Amino acid sequence: MTAKRGLNKYVKKKNASIFFVLWTFFTLFSLVLVCIFAFSQDYMLKRSYRENVASDVSRCGRLVQRELYEYEIRGGRDYGAFLYTRASSYDVGVFILRSDGTALFPDADVSYGKQVKKLIEKLEDGSASVAIYEYDGEYVYGSRMTYEGEAVYFYLYKSLDLSESIVADMRTRTFLLSAFVIVLAVAVAGSVSGFLTRPLSEMTEKARRLANGDFDVDFVGESYGSEITALAQTLNYAKDEISRADSLQKDLIANVSHDFKTPLTMIKAYASMIREISGDNPEKRNKHAEVIIDEADRLASLVSDVLDLSKLQSGIDEIKRAEFDLSSYLRGVMDKFGYLTETKGYTFETEIDDGVITFADEAKIGQAIYNLVGNAINYTGEDKRVIVRLKRENGYARFSVTDTGKGIPPEELPGIWDRYYRSRETHKRPVQGTGLGLSIVKTVLEKHGFAFGADSTEGSGSTFFVLFPCRN
Ligand code: ADP
């Protein structure tokens, strides 16, 4: 099955790509912004035009009035011409009106009756001598004056209507600007989305290769921000772990098949020898039969270790805790190894505190202890000494087993607990080992939640220890 077909099984429904989602989001967002900007333009322009007209009218009103006064003092009498020039230079309308609304200056045929009436009202309303207000689409500056004894009105105004050409020009500009912003936003959204999704696509491709068993892939994400970097680092970690598990798995198959094959070959060889050579010689036959029995035992313990470990790790074998006397249990285990003192010259030194009661799965803890003591026997030095202790310390009992062997190099120490790990060195063992012993110890103790570890000094031996919680 190819990785692609295998992967398809996990694809439940096709989602939109992040690139598409980001790009659409950015583009829509900029469209909304542009629309808001365009529609507010009209309103803002009109509003600011109004404000400009208001301030222009009040400024020009004061200015023209003062200039008119100075013109009069200098002896100027052609008020009409004077007002006309002022009006065109300030771009406003200026009249001196009679109270009936006709123009006194400049001489024009206008009828501002309504406007004058409004001005009189405004002037009467306020205490100031000047009125500035909005009336009938115009902004007005007005004040009372006298001319040859008659009450007349200074009337300056400017229209509030914005010229159509200015509005059209502004709309064209807004449209062009909006179009430019949208094109820019689409392009920027595209490149930002591409920048963010590129590492993800690359990682997906590499993860596919990894699924296909290519452990040389390297996930890179350093230049894309901390989240992508963290993802790349995690994937690299996962890759290393998978690759390690894979090579351990291969080692296991090699080890287990080798371990199965050796006793099987021996069994076959000795069985043939019994049939062909030693069948009639009871002494030889018994010796050969013993080898067959030993090798069959080795096979059996290998099979049971593999089974134990897989049952423990798959969770089939539950931990069943109960209180039991660890001290007597440990003495029992040491008694079982007692035969090695007589047959192989081993020395077991034991310092076991009495009556240590712990709460654990007796059978599984027994297996762990058995494996640790068995290893110490296998790996201890020439003096064949093994020291087993169970000592009460604050709130727990420390079990330790020490040997005087070659020790374990520091760089190998963390790996010895791994499933299938086995030192490359071939070793003549009094206790059968399968390369799974410490892995079983680790699984059992981790399931119990007990602290454990190993200290080793190269050349002088190792100490494996477990801290058992105990109630006394
Ligand atoms: P094995 O059947 O090979 O002993 P284990 O899982 O019990 O398998 O141990 C794994 C490896 O750890 C051993 O192959 C050995 O290299 C190392 N080891 C375990 N116990 C000791 C010890 N007491 N002294 C030195 N090396 C040890």
PDB file of N, CA and C in Angstrom, residues 89-183:
ATOM      1  N   SER A  89     -11.837  89.177  -4.576  1.00  0.00           N
ATOM      2  CA  SER A  89     -10.554  88.620  -4.092  1.00  0.00           C
ATOM      3  C   SER A  89     -10.759  87.601  -2.973  1.00  0.00           C
ATOM      4  N   TYR A  90     -11.826  87.714  -2.200  1.00  0.00           N
ATOM      5  CA  TYR A  90     -12.045  86.709  -1.133  1.00  0.00           C
ATOM      6  C   TYR A  90     -13.023  85.601  -1.556  1.00  0.00           C
ATOM      7  N   ASP A  91     -13.527  85.696  -2.753  1.00  0.00           N
ATOM      8  CA  ASP A  91     -14.471  84.695  -3.261  1.00  0.00           C
ATOM      9  C   ASP A  91     -15.719  84.571  -2.377  1.00  0.00           C
ATOM     10  N   VAL A  92     -16.267  85.734  -2.038  1.00  0.00           N
ATOM     11  CA  VAL A  92     -17.516  85.771  -1.259  1.00  0.00           C
ATOM     12  C   VAL A  92     -18.440  86.815  -1.901  1.00  0.00           C
ATOM     13  N   GLY A  93     -19.682  86.899  -1.448  1.00  0.00           N
ATOM     14  CA  GLY A  93     -20.572  87.956  -1.896  1.00  0.00           C
ATOM     15  C   GLY A  93     -20.668  89.022  -0.817  1.00  0.00           C
ATOM     16  N   VAL A  94     -20.538  90.302  -1.165  1.00  0.00           N
ATOM     17  CA  VAL A  94     -20.634  91.362  -0.141  1.00  0.00           C
ATOM     18  C   VAL A  94     -21.554  92.473  -0.636  1.00  0.00           C
ATOM     19  N   PHE A  95     -22.494  92.859   0.210  1.00  0.00           N
ATOM     20  CA  PHE A  95     -23.390  93.973  -0.113  1.00  0.00           C
ATOM     21  C   PHE A  95     -23.583  94.842   1.106  1.00  0.00           C
ATOM     22  N   ILE A  96     -23.914  96.131   0.846  1.00  0.00           N
ATOM     23  CA  ILE A  96     -24.500  96.926   1.932  1.00  0.00           C
ATOM     24  C   ILE A  96     -25.960  97.077   1.517  1.00  0.00           C
ATOM     25  N   LEU A  97     -26.837  96.546   2.359  1.00  0.00           N
ATOM     26  CA  LEU A  97     -28.250  96.454   1.979  1.00  0.00           C
ATOM     27  C   LEU A  97     -29.096  97.416   2.792  1.00  0.00           C
ATOM     28  N   ARG A  98     -30.130  97.853   2.122  1.00  0.00           N
ATOM     29  CA  ARG A  98     -31.114  98.662   2.868  1.00  0.00           C
ATOM     30  C   ARG A  98     -32.018  97.694   3.614  1.00  0.00           C
ATOM     31  N   SER A  99     -32.836  98.279   4.528  1.00  0.00           N
ATOM     32  CA  SER A  99     -33.669  97.369   5.342  1.00  0.00           C
ATOM     33  C   SER A  99     -34.775  96.699   4.517  1.00  0.00           C
ATOM     34  N   ASP A 100     -35.033  97.196   3.280  1.00  0.00           N
ATOM     35  CA  ASP A 100     -36.034  96.493   2.446  1.00  0.00           C
ATOM     36  C   ASP A 100     -35.399  95.399   1.583  1.00  0.00           C
ATOM     37  N   GLY A 101     -34.072  95.275   1.670  1.00  0.00           N
ATOM     38  CA  GLY A 101     -33.407  94.176   0.949  1.00  0.00           C
ATOM     39  C   GLY A 101     -32.788  94.618  -0.362  1.00  0.00           C
ATOM     40  N   THR A 102     -32.924  95.882  -0.724  1.00  0.00           N
ATOM     41  CA  THR A 102     -32.269  96.326  -1.966  1.00  0.00           C
ATOM     42  C   THR A 102     -30.839  96.703  -1.663  1.00  0.00           C
ATOM     43  N   ALA A 103     -29.980  96.629  -2.729  1.00  0.00           N
ATOM     44  CA  ALA A 103     -28.544  96.873  -2.511  1.00  0.00           C
ATOM     45  C   ALA A 103     -28.234  98.349  -2.596  1.00  0.00           C
ATOM     46  N   LEU A 104     -27.537  98.829  -1.549  1.00  0.00           N
ATOM     47  CA  LEU A 104     -27.058 100.217  -1.584  1.00  0.00           C
ATOM     48  C   LEU A 104     -25.725 100.241  -2.319  1.00  0.00           C
ATOM     49  N   PHE A 105     -24.874  99.313  -1.946  1.00  0.00           N
ATOM     50  CA  PHE A 105     -23.570  99.125  -2.629  1.00  0.00           C
ATOM     51  C   PHE A 105     -23.327  97.627  -2.767  1.00  0.00           C
ATOM     52  N   PRO A 106     -22.637  97.159  -3.771  1.00  0.00           N
ATOM     53  CA  PRO A 106     -22.511  97.782  -5.093  1.00  0.00           C
ATOM     54  C   PRO A 106     -23.896  97.938  -5.705  1.00  0.00           C
ATOM     55  N   ASP A 107     -23.932  98.718  -6.727  1.00  0.00           N
ATOM     56  CA  ASP A 107     -25.217  99.025  -7.331  1.00  0.00           C
ATOM     57  C   ASP A 107     -25.676  97.810  -8.137  1.00  0.00           C
ATOM     58  N   ALA A 108     -26.549  97.033  -7.550  1.00  0.00           N
ATOM     59  CA  ALA A 108     -26.994  95.826  -8.263  1.00  0.00           C
ATOM     60  C   ALA A 108     -28.478  95.636  -8.017  1.00  0.00           C
ATOM     61  N   ASP A 109     -29.076  94.917  -8.979  1.00  0.00           N
ATOM     62  CA  ASP A 109     -30.524  94.738  -8.886  1.00  0.00           C
ATOM     63  C   ASP A 109     -30.818  93.466  -8.081  1.00  0.00           C
ATOM     64  N   VAL A 110     -30.714  93.607  -6.773  1.00  0.00           N
ATOM     65  CA  VAL A 110     -30.963  92.427  -5.941  1.00  0.00           C
ATOM     66  C   VAL A 110     -32.083  92.719  -4.964  1.00  0.00           C
ATOM     67  N   SER A 111     -32.705  91.630  -4.543  1.00  0.00           N
ATOM     68  CA  SER A 111     -33.776  91.795  -3.570  1.00  0.00           C
ATOM     69  C   SER A 111     -33.539  90.793  -2.444  1.00  0.00           C
ATOM     70  N   TYR A 112     -32.935  91.315  -1.358  1.00  0.00           N
ATOM     71  CA  TYR A 112     -32.539  90.469  -0.235  1.00  0.00           C
ATOM     72  C   TYR A 112     -33.431  90.695   0.965  1.00  0.00           C
ATOM     73  N   GLY A 113     -34.743  90.961   0.672  1.00  0.00           N
ATOM     74  CA  GLY A 113     -35.694  91.279   1.757  1.00  0.00           C
ATOM     75  C   GLY A 113     -35.696  90.208   2.853  1.00  0.00           C
ATOM     76  N   LYS A 114     -35.849  88.956   2.411  1.00  0.00           N
ATOM     77  CA  LYS A 114     -35.919  87.839   3.369  1.00  0.00           C
ATOM     78  C   LYS A 114     -34.638  87.748   4.185  1.00  0.00           C
ATOM     79  N   GLN A 115     -33.501  87.918   3.486  1.00  0.00           N
ATOM     80  CA  GLN A 115     -32.202  87.773   4.138  1.00  0.00           C
ATOM     81  C   GLN A 115     -31.988  88.880   5.172  1.00  0.00           C
ATOM     82  N   VAL A 116     -32.393  90.104   4.798  1.00  0.00           N
ATOM     83  CA  VAL A 116     -32.198  91.231   5.734  1.00  0.00           C
ATOM     84  C   VAL A 116     -33.066  91.015   6.973  1.00  0.00           C
ATOM     85  N   LYS A 117     -34.280  90.510   6.721  1.00  0.00           N
ATOM     86  CA  LYS A 117     -35.179  90.264   7.846  1.00  0.00           C
ATOM     87  C   LYS A 117     -34.544  89.273   8.837  1.00  0.00           C
ATOM     88  N   LYS A 118     -33.964  88.263   8.261  1.00  0.00           N
ATOM     89  CA  LYS A 118     -33.320  87.229   9.099  1.00  0.00           C
ATOM     90  C   LYS A 118     -32.162  87.841   9.877  1.00  0.00           C
ATOM     91  N   LEU A 119     -31.401  88.720   9.154  1.00  0.00           N
ATOM     92  CA  LEU A 119     -30.242  89.329   9.803  1.00  0.00           C
ATOM     93  C   LEU A 119     -30.685  90.192  10.977  1.00  0.00           C
ATOM     94  N   ILE A 120     -31.760  90.959  10.759  1.00  0.00           N
ATOM     95  CA  ILE A 120     -32.256  91.837  11.833  1.00  0.00           C
ATOM     96  C   ILE A 120     -32.666  90.982  13.034  1.00  0.00           C
ATOM     97  N   GLU A 121     -33.345  89.873  12.720  1.00  0.00           N
ATOM     98  CA  GLU A 121     -33.746  88.946  13.806  1.00  0.00           C
ATOM     99  C   GLU A 121     -32.538  88.466  14.600  1.00  0.00           C
ATOM    100  N   LYS A 122     -31.522  88.074  13.864  1.00  0.00           N
ATOM    101  CA  LYS A 122     -30.317  87.524  14.521  1.00  0.00           C
ATOM    102  C   LYS A 122     -29.634  88.588  15.370  1.00  0.00           C
ATOM    103  N   LEU A 123     -29.576  89.814  14.794  1.00  0.00           N
ATOM    104  CA  LEU A 123     -28.893  90.882  15.534  1.00  0.00           C
ATOM    105  C   LEU A 123     -29.658  91.220  16.807  1.00  0.00           C
ATOM    106  N   GLU A 124     -30.987  91.127  16.709  1.00  0.00           N
ATOM    107  CA  GLU A 124     -31.792  91.450  17.895  1.00  0.00           C
ATOM    108  C   GLU A 124     -31.676  90.348  18.953  1.00  0.00           C
ATOM    109  N   ASP A 125     -31.524  89.153  18.463  1.00  0.00           N
ATOM    110  CA  ASP A 125     -31.396  87.989  19.365  1.00  0.00           C
ATOM    111  C   ASP A 125     -30.180  88.078  20.277  1.00  0.00           C
ATOM    112  N   GLY A 126     -29.046  88.355  19.665  1.00  0.00           N
ATOM    113  CA  GLY A 126     -27.779  88.313  20.413  1.00  0.00           C
ATOM    114  C   GLY A 126     -27.409  89.692  20.927  1.00  0.00           C
ATOM    115  N   SER A 127     -26.459  89.716  21.817  1.00  0.00           N
ATOM    116  CA  SER A 127     -26.021  91.001  22.363  1.00  0.00           C
ATOM    117  C   SER A 127     -24.922  91.600  21.496  1.00  0.00           C
ATOM    118  N   ALA A 128     -24.249  90.727  20.664  1.00  0.00           N
ATOM    119  CA  ALA A 128     -23.125  91.229  19.858  1.00  0.00           C
ATOM    120  C   ALA A 128     -23.635  92.069  18.695  1.00  0.00           C
ATOM    121  N   SER A 129     -22.734  92.897  18.163  1.00  0.00           N
ATOM    122  CA  SER A 129     -23.145  93.768  17.063  1.00  0.00           C
ATOM    123  C   SER A 129     -23.009  93.039  15.730  1.00  0.00           C
ATOM    124  N   VAL A 130     -22.524  91.851  15.775  1.00  0.00           N
ATOM    125  CA  VAL A 130     -22.305  91.084  14.547  1.00  0.00           C
ATOM    126  C   VAL A 130     -23.071  89.765  14.669  1.00  0.00           C
ATOM    127  N   ALA A 131     -23.658  89.319  13.565  1.00  0.00           N
ATOM    128  CA  ALA A 131     -24.313  87.995  13.591  1.00  0.00           C
ATOM    129  C   ALA A 131     -23.650  87.106  12.546  1.00  0.00           C
ATOM    130  N   ILE A 132     -23.297  85.881  12.948  1.00  0.00           N
ATOM    131  CA  ILE A 132     -22.706  84.922  11.998  1.00  0.00           C
ATOM    132  C   ILE A 132     -23.591  83.679  12.065  1.00  0.00           C
ATOM    133  N   TYR A 133     -24.141  83.246  10.943  1.00  0.00           N
ATOM    134  CA  TYR A 133     -25.100  82.135  10.995  1.00  0.00           C
ATOM    135  C   TYR A 133     -25.269  81.525   9.601  1.00  0.00           C
ATOM    136  N   GLU A 134     -26.003  80.390   9.621  1.00  0.00           N
ATOM    137  CA  GLU A 134     -26.254  79.691   8.373  1.00  0.00           C
ATOM    138  C   GLU A 134     -27.698  79.956   7.982  1.00  0.00           C
ATOM    139  N   TYR A 135     -27.909  80.302   6.705  1.00  0.00           N
ATOM    140  CA  TYR A 135     -29.300  80.573   6.299  1.00  0.00           C
ATOM    141  C   TYR A 135     -29.483  80.228   4.819  1.00  0.00           C
ATOM    142  N   ASP A 136     -30.457  79.360   4.594  1.00  0.00           N
ATOM    143  CA  ASP A 136     -30.862  79.052   3.230  1.00  0.00           C
ATOM    144  C   ASP A 136     -29.688  78.651   2.308  1.00  0.00           C
ATOM    145  N   GLY A 137     -28.878  77.715   2.800  1.00  0.00           N
ATOM    146  CA  GLY A 137     -27.773  77.185   1.973  1.00  0.00           C
ATOM    147  C   GLY A 137     -26.584  78.131   1.893  1.00  0.00           C
ATOM    148  N   GLU A 138     -26.575  79.174   2.739  1.00  0.00           N
ATOM    149  CA  GLU A 138     -25.431  80.092   2.711  1.00  0.00           C
ATOM    150  C   GLU A 138     -24.938  80.327   4.125  1.00  0.00           C
ATOM    151  N   TYR A 139     -23.658  80.729   4.208  1.00  0.00           N
ATOM    152  CA  TYR A 139     -23.143  81.118   5.511  1.00  0.00           C
ATOM    153  C   TYR A 139     -23.001  82.632   5.484  1.00  0.00           C
ATOM    154  N   VAL A 140     -23.477  83.304   6.551  1.00  0.00           N
ATOM    155  CA  VAL A 140     -23.651  84.761   6.489  1.00  0.00           C
ATOM    156  C   VAL A 140     -22.893  85.441   7.633  1.00  0.00           C
ATOM    157  N   TYR A 141     -22.271  86.574   7.290  1.00  0.00           N
ATOM    158  CA  TYR A 141     -21.698  87.454   8.315  1.00  0.00           C
ATOM    159  C   TYR A 141     -22.414  88.788   8.118  1.00  0.00           C
ATOM    160  N   GLY A 142     -23.084  89.285   9.145  1.00  0.00           N
ATOM    161  CA  GLY A 142     -23.820  90.529   8.958  1.00  0.00           C
ATOM    162  C   GLY A 142     -23.707  91.460  10.158  1.00  0.00           C
ATOM    163  N   SER A 143     -23.802  92.805   9.855  1.00  0.00           N
ATOM    164  CA  SER A 143     -23.812  93.745  10.987  1.00  0.00           C
ATOM    165  C   SER A 143     -24.579  95.016  10.580  1.00  0.00           C
ATOM    166  N   ARG A 144     -24.923  95.761  11.588  1.00  0.00           N
ATOM    167  CA  ARG A 144     -25.694  97.006  11.337  1.00  0.00           C
ATOM    168  C   ARG A 144     -24.716  98.159  11.085  1.00  0.00           C
ATOM    169  N   MET A 145     -25.093  99.078  10.150  1.00  0.00           N
ATOM    170  CA  MET A 145     -24.276 100.280   9.903  1.00  0.00           C
ATOM    171  C   MET A 145     -25.237 101.453   9.685  1.00  0.00           C
ATOM    172  N   THR A 146     -24.655 102.671   9.622  1.00  0.00           N
ATOM    173  CA  THR A 146     -25.512 103.805   9.213  1.00  0.00           C
ATOM    174  C   THR A 146     -24.875 104.480   8.024  1.00  0.00           C
ATOM    175  N   TYR A 147     -25.709 104.842   7.105  1.00  0.00           N
ATOM    176  CA  TYR A 147     -25.197 105.573   5.931  1.00  0.00           C
ATOM    177  C   TYR A 147     -26.118 106.772   5.704  1.00  0.00           C
ATOM    178  N   GLU A 148     -25.511 107.936   5.855  1.00  0.00           N
ATOM    179  CA  GLU A 148     -26.242 109.211   5.725  1.00  0.00           C
ATOM    180  C   GLU A 148     -27.506 109.184   6.569  1.00  0.00           C
ATOM    181  N   GLY A 149     -27.328 108.733   7.791  1.00  0.00           N
ATOM    182  CA  GLY A 149     -28.422 108.748   8.776  1.00  0.00           C
ATOM    183  C   GLY A 149     -29.378 107.574   8.657  1.00  0.00           C
ATOM    184  N   GLU A 150     -29.223 106.779   7.614  1.00  0.00           N
ATOM    185  CA  GLU A 150     -30.156 105.658   7.399  1.00  0.00           C
ATOM    186  C   GLU A 150     -29.549 104.367   7.949  1.00  0.00           C
ATOM    187  N   ALA A 151     -30.352 103.493   8.587  1.00  0.00           N
ATOM    188  CA  ALA A 151     -29.844 102.199   9.097  1.00  0.00           C
ATOM    189  C   ALA A 151     -29.710 101.227   7.926  1.00  0.00           C
ATOM    190  N   VAL A 152     -28.526 100.809   7.679  1.00  0.00           N
ATOM    191  CA  VAL A 152     -28.249  99.847   6.582  1.00  0.00           C
ATOM    192  C   VAL A 152     -27.499  98.622   7.154  1.00  0.00           C
ATOM    193  N   TYR A 153     -27.295  97.616   6.275  1.00  0.00           N
ATOM    194  CA  TYR A 153     -26.712  96.365   6.787  1.00  0.00           C
ATOM    195  C   TYR A 153     -25.542  95.903   5.920  1.00  0.00           C
ATOM    196  N   PHE A 154     -24.476  95.569   6.636  1.00  0.00           N
ATOM    197  CA  PHE A 154     -23.311  94.969   5.959  1.00  0.00           C
ATOM    198  C   PHE A 154     -23.609  93.464   5.857  1.00  0.00           C
ATOM    199  N   TYR A 155     -23.613  92.943   4.653  1.00  0.00           N
ATOM    200  CA  TYR A 155     -24.057  91.553   4.438  1.00  0.00           C
ATOM    201  C   TYR A 155     -23.023  90.817   3.590  1.00  0.00           C
ATOM    202  N   LEU A 156     -22.324  89.877   4.237  1.00  0.00           N
ATOM    203  CA  LEU A 156     -21.305  89.081   3.508  1.00  0.00           C
ATOM    204  C   LEU A 156     -21.713  87.606   3.584  1.00  0.00           C
ATOM    205  N   TYR A 157     -21.658  86.890   2.456  1.00  0.00           N
ATOM    206  CA  TYR A 157     -22.133  85.500   2.480  1.00  0.00           C
ATOM    207  C   TYR A 157     -21.322  84.628   1.509  1.00  0.00           C
ATOM    208  N   LYS A 158     -21.417  83.333   1.751  1.00  0.00           N
ATOM    209  CA  LYS A 158     -20.788  82.378   0.823  1.00  0.00           C
ATOM    210  C   LYS A 158     -21.675  81.138   0.766  1.00  0.00           C
ATOM    211  N   SER A 159     -21.819  80.567  -0.427  1.00  0.00           N
ATOM    212  CA  SER A 159     -22.697  79.395  -0.580  1.00  0.00           C
ATOM    213  C   SER A 159     -22.059  78.153   0.064  1.00  0.00           C
ATOM    214  N   LEU A 160     -22.950  77.337   0.661  1.00  0.00           N
ATOM    215  CA  LEU A 160     -22.462  76.089   1.287  1.00  0.00           C
ATOM    216  C   LEU A 160     -22.456  74.914   0.310  1.00  0.00           C
ATOM    217  N   ASP A 161     -22.953  75.155  -0.892  1.00  0.00           N
ATOM    218  CA  ASP A 161     -23.000  74.054  -1.868  1.00  0.00           C
ATOM    219  C   ASP A 161     -21.611  73.762  -2.427  1.00  0.00           C
ATOM    220  N   LEU A 162     -21.273  72.480  -2.354  1.00  0.00           N
ATOM    221  CA  LEU A 162     -19.970  72.068  -2.865  1.00  0.00           C
ATOM    222  C   LEU A 162     -20.092  71.919  -4.378  1.00  0.00           C
ATOM    223  N   SER A 163     -19.121  72.445  -5.067  1.00  0.00           N
ATOM    224  CA  SER A 163     -19.278  72.398  -6.527  1.00  0.00           C
ATOM    225  C   SER A 163     -19.230  70.952  -7.028  1.00  0.00           C
ATOM    226  N   GLU A 164     -20.059  70.653  -8.012  1.00  0.00           N
ATOM    227  CA  GLU A 164     -20.173  69.276  -8.562  1.00  0.00           C
ATOM    228  C   GLU A 164     -18.843  68.771  -9.080  1.00  0.00           C
ATOM    229  N   SER A 165     -18.075  69.705  -9.666  1.00  0.00           N
ATOM    230  CA  SER A 165     -16.805  69.262 -10.262  1.00  0.00           C
ATOM    231  C   SER A 165     -15.839  68.789  -9.174  1.00  0.00           C
ATOM    232  N   ILE A 166     -15.890  69.489  -7.996  1.00  0.00           N
ATOM    233  CA  ILE A 166     -14.993  69.057  -6.911  1.00  0.00           C
ATOM    234  C   ILE A 166     -15.396  67.665  -6.433  1.00  0.00           C
ATOM    235  N   VAL A 167     -16.752  67.478  -6.304  1.00  0.00           N
ATOM    236  CA  VAL A 167     -17.241  66.176  -5.817  1.00  0.00           C
ATOM    237  C   VAL A 167     -16.850  65.070  -6.803  1.00  0.00           C
ATOM    238  N   ALA A 168     -17.054  65.335  -8.097  1.00  0.00           N
ATOM    239  CA  ALA A 168     -16.745  64.306  -9.103  1.00  0.00           C
ATOM    240  C   ALA A 168     -15.252  63.988  -9.088  1.00  0.00           C
ATOM    241  N   ASP A 169     -14.456  65.033  -8.944  1.00  0.00           N
ATOM    242  CA  ASP A 169     -13.004  64.840  -8.931  1.00  0.00           C
ATOM    243  C   ASP A 169     -12.596  63.982  -7.726  1.00  0.00           C
ATOM    244  N   MET A 170     -13.227  64.321  -6.585  1.00  0.00           N
ATOM    245  CA  MET A 170     -12.909  63.555  -5.374  1.00  0.00           C
ATOM    246  C   MET A 170     -13.308  62.092  -5.533  1.00  0.00           C
ATOM    247  N   ARG A 171     -14.475  61.864  -6.190  1.00  0.00           N
ATOM    248  CA  ARG A 171     -14.939  60.474  -6.364  1.00  0.00           C
ATOM    249  C   ARG A 171     -13.982  59.695  -7.260  1.00  0.00           C
ATOM    250  N   THR A 172     -13.519  60.345  -8.302  1.00  0.00           N
ATOM    251  CA  THR A 172     -12.577  59.657  -9.201  1.00  0.00           C
ATOM    252  C   THR A 172     -11.317  59.265  -8.438  1.00  0.00           C
ATOM    253  N   ARG A 173     -10.827  60.240  -7.651  1.00  0.00           N
ATOM    254  CA  ARG A 173      -9.602  59.946  -6.881  1.00  0.00           C
ATOM    255  C   ARG A 173      -9.834  58.774  -5.927  1.00  0.00           C
ATOM    256  N   THR A 174     -10.993  58.829  -5.218  1.00  0.00           N
ATOM    257  CA  THR A 174     -11.285  57.755  -4.252  1.00  0.00           C
ATOM    258  C   THR A 174     -11.361  56.412  -4.963  1.00  0.00           C
ATOM    259  N   PHE A 175     -12.003  56.410  -6.137  1.00  0.00           N
ATOM    260  CA  PHE A 175     -12.155  55.155  -6.877  1.00  0.00           C
ATOM    261  C   PHE A 175     -10.777  54.591  -7.266  1.00  0.00           C
ATOM    262  N   LEU A 176      -9.924  55.488  -7.793  1.00  0.00           N
ATOM    263  CA  LEU A 176      -8.599  55.034  -8.228  1.00  0.00           C
ATOM    264  C   LEU A 176      -7.792  54.512  -7.033  1.00  0.00           C
ATOM    265  N   LEU A 177      -7.883  55.281  -5.939  1.00  0.00           N
ATOM    266  CA  LEU A 177      -7.130  54.879  -4.745  1.00  0.00           C
ATOM    267  C   LEU A 177      -7.630  53.534  -4.227  1.00  0.00           C
ATOM    268  N   SER A 178      -8.966  53.369  -4.207  1.00  0.00           N
ATOM    269  CA  SER A 178      -9.548  52.119  -3.717  1.00  0.00           C
ATOM    270  C   SER A 178      -9.103  50.948  -4.587  1.00  0.00           C
ATOM    271  N   ALA A 179      -9.146  51.166  -5.910  1.00  0.00           N
ATOM    272  CA  ALA A 179      -8.752  50.088  -6.816  1.00  0.00           C
ATOM    273  C   ALA A 179      -7.305  49.704  -6.558  1.00  0.00           C
ATOM    274  N   PHE A 180      -6.465  50.721  -6.364  1.00  0.00           N
ATOM    275  CA  PHE A 180      -5.048  50.447  -6.115  1.00  0.00           C
ATOM    276  C   PHE A 180      -4.874  49.659  -4.803  1.00  0.00           C
ATOM    277  N   VAL A 181      -5.617  50.123  -3.749  1.00  0.00           N
ATOM    278  CA  VAL A 181      -5.508  49.461  -2.435  1.00  0.00           C
ATOM    279  C   VAL A 181      -5.968  48.001  -2.545  1.00  0.00           C
ATOM    280  N   ILE A 182      -7.061  47.769  -3.306  1.00  0.00           N
ATOM    281  CA  ILE A 182      -7.570  46.389  -3.424  1.00  0.00           C
ATOM    282  C   ILE A 182      -6.547  45.499  -4.132  1.00  0.00           C
ATOM    283  N   VAL A 183      -5.986  46.017  -5.219  1.00  0.00           N
ATOM    284  CA  VAL A 183      -4.983  45.212  -5.947  1.00  0.00           C
ATOM    285  C   VAL A 183      -3.807  44.903  -5.021  1.00  0.00           C
TER     286      VAL A 183
END
